[in-house]
C-alpha cells in the first residue's frame, strides 16, 4: 500500500508539472552528454606550441595555438616550438681531444627551436624525445670534430668564437632539414689538465708583461723625441744668441 501511494504521488506530481518529470531528467542527461562531448572534442593548444593530431595512431595533421576541435577518436600531442636550451656542464659536459691529443672538457649551452612546419615529421620519425635521440649526440659529434682541429692553447684562449660558429653551421647542415634549427652555441668554459692550464696562464701573463714593457718603452721614446723637438725649437728661435742648446 505505501508503495502504491508513493507511485501515485510521483504520477500526480508529473501531471501537475508543466513539463513531465521524465522530460526534465532526459534534458539533464542530454546536457551532461553534450558537456562531455564538448570536453572530448575541444582541445586547447598553448602559445608557443603546435598540436600534432593522431587518428587511430597515425599522424594526420597539426593544430595551431588556441581552441581547436577534433573527433572523439583523435588524440593531440603538444610539441614546443619555443627556443629551448641544452646545457652540458659538469658530469654532462662534452669531452674532446685536441689536435695534440690533449683531453679537454667543454661546458657549453645550445639554443635550438623546432620548426613548426616540420613538427609532424619530427614526431613521426624521431618522437617526442628527439632532443635526447638526435640533438645531443649531434652536438657532441660536431664539437669533437671541431676541437680536433685546434691546439689546446688556442681553444683555451682565442678560438672559442670560431669553434662555436663552426659547430652551429655543422649542426644546422645536419638538423635543419629534419626540422630542428640551431640558434646559438655558447662555449662557457674550457677545462684543461691543471698543469697545462697553469702553463698557458703563465705564458699569457709573460706575454702581457712584454706588451706592457713595450708600451712603457714606446712612451719613454716618445717623450724623449718631444724633448728633442722642443730643444731644437728653442735653438732655432735664437739663431744669433750664440747659445748652444744640448739635446
Coordinates of N, CA, C and O in Angstrom, one line a residue, residues 1-12:
X1 N 0.8 -1.2 0.0 CA 0.0 0.0 0.0 C 0.8 1.3 0.0 O 0.6 2.2 -0.8
X2 N 1.9 1.4 0.8 CA 2.8 2.6 0.8 C 3.4 2.8 -0.5 O 3.6 3.9 -1.0
X3 N 3.9 1.7 -1.2 CA 4.5 1.8 -2.5 C 3.5 2.4 -3.5 O 3.9 3.2 -4.4
X4 N 2.3 1.9 -3.4 CA 1.3 2.4 -4.4 C 1.0 3.9 -4.1 O 0.8 4.7 -5.1
X5 N 1.0 4.3 -2.8 CA 0.8 5.7 -2.5 C 2.0 6.5 -3.1 O 1.8 7.6 -3.7
X6 N 3.2 6.0 -2.9 CA 4.4 6.7 -3.4 C 4.4 6.8 -4.9 O 4.6 7.9 -5.5
X7 N 4.0 5.7 -5.6 CA 3.9 5.8 -7.1 C 2.8 6.7 -7.5 O 3.0 7.5 -8.4
X8 N 1.7 6.7 -6.8 CA 0.7 7.7 -7.1 C 1.1 9.1 -6.9 O 0.7 10.0 -7.6
X9 N 2.0 9.3 -5.9 CA 2.5 10.7 -5.6 C 3.3 11.2 -6.8 O 3.1 12.3 -7.3
X10 N 4.2 10.4 -7.3 CA 5.0 10.8 -8.4 C 4.2 11.0 -9.7 O 4.5 11.9 -10.5
X11 N 3.3 10.1 -9.9 CA 2.4 10.3 -11.1 C 1.6 11.5 -11.0 O 1.5 12.3 -12.0
X12 N 1.1 11.9 -9.8 CA 0.3 13.1 -9.6 C 1.3 14.3 -9.8 O 0.9 15.3 -10.4

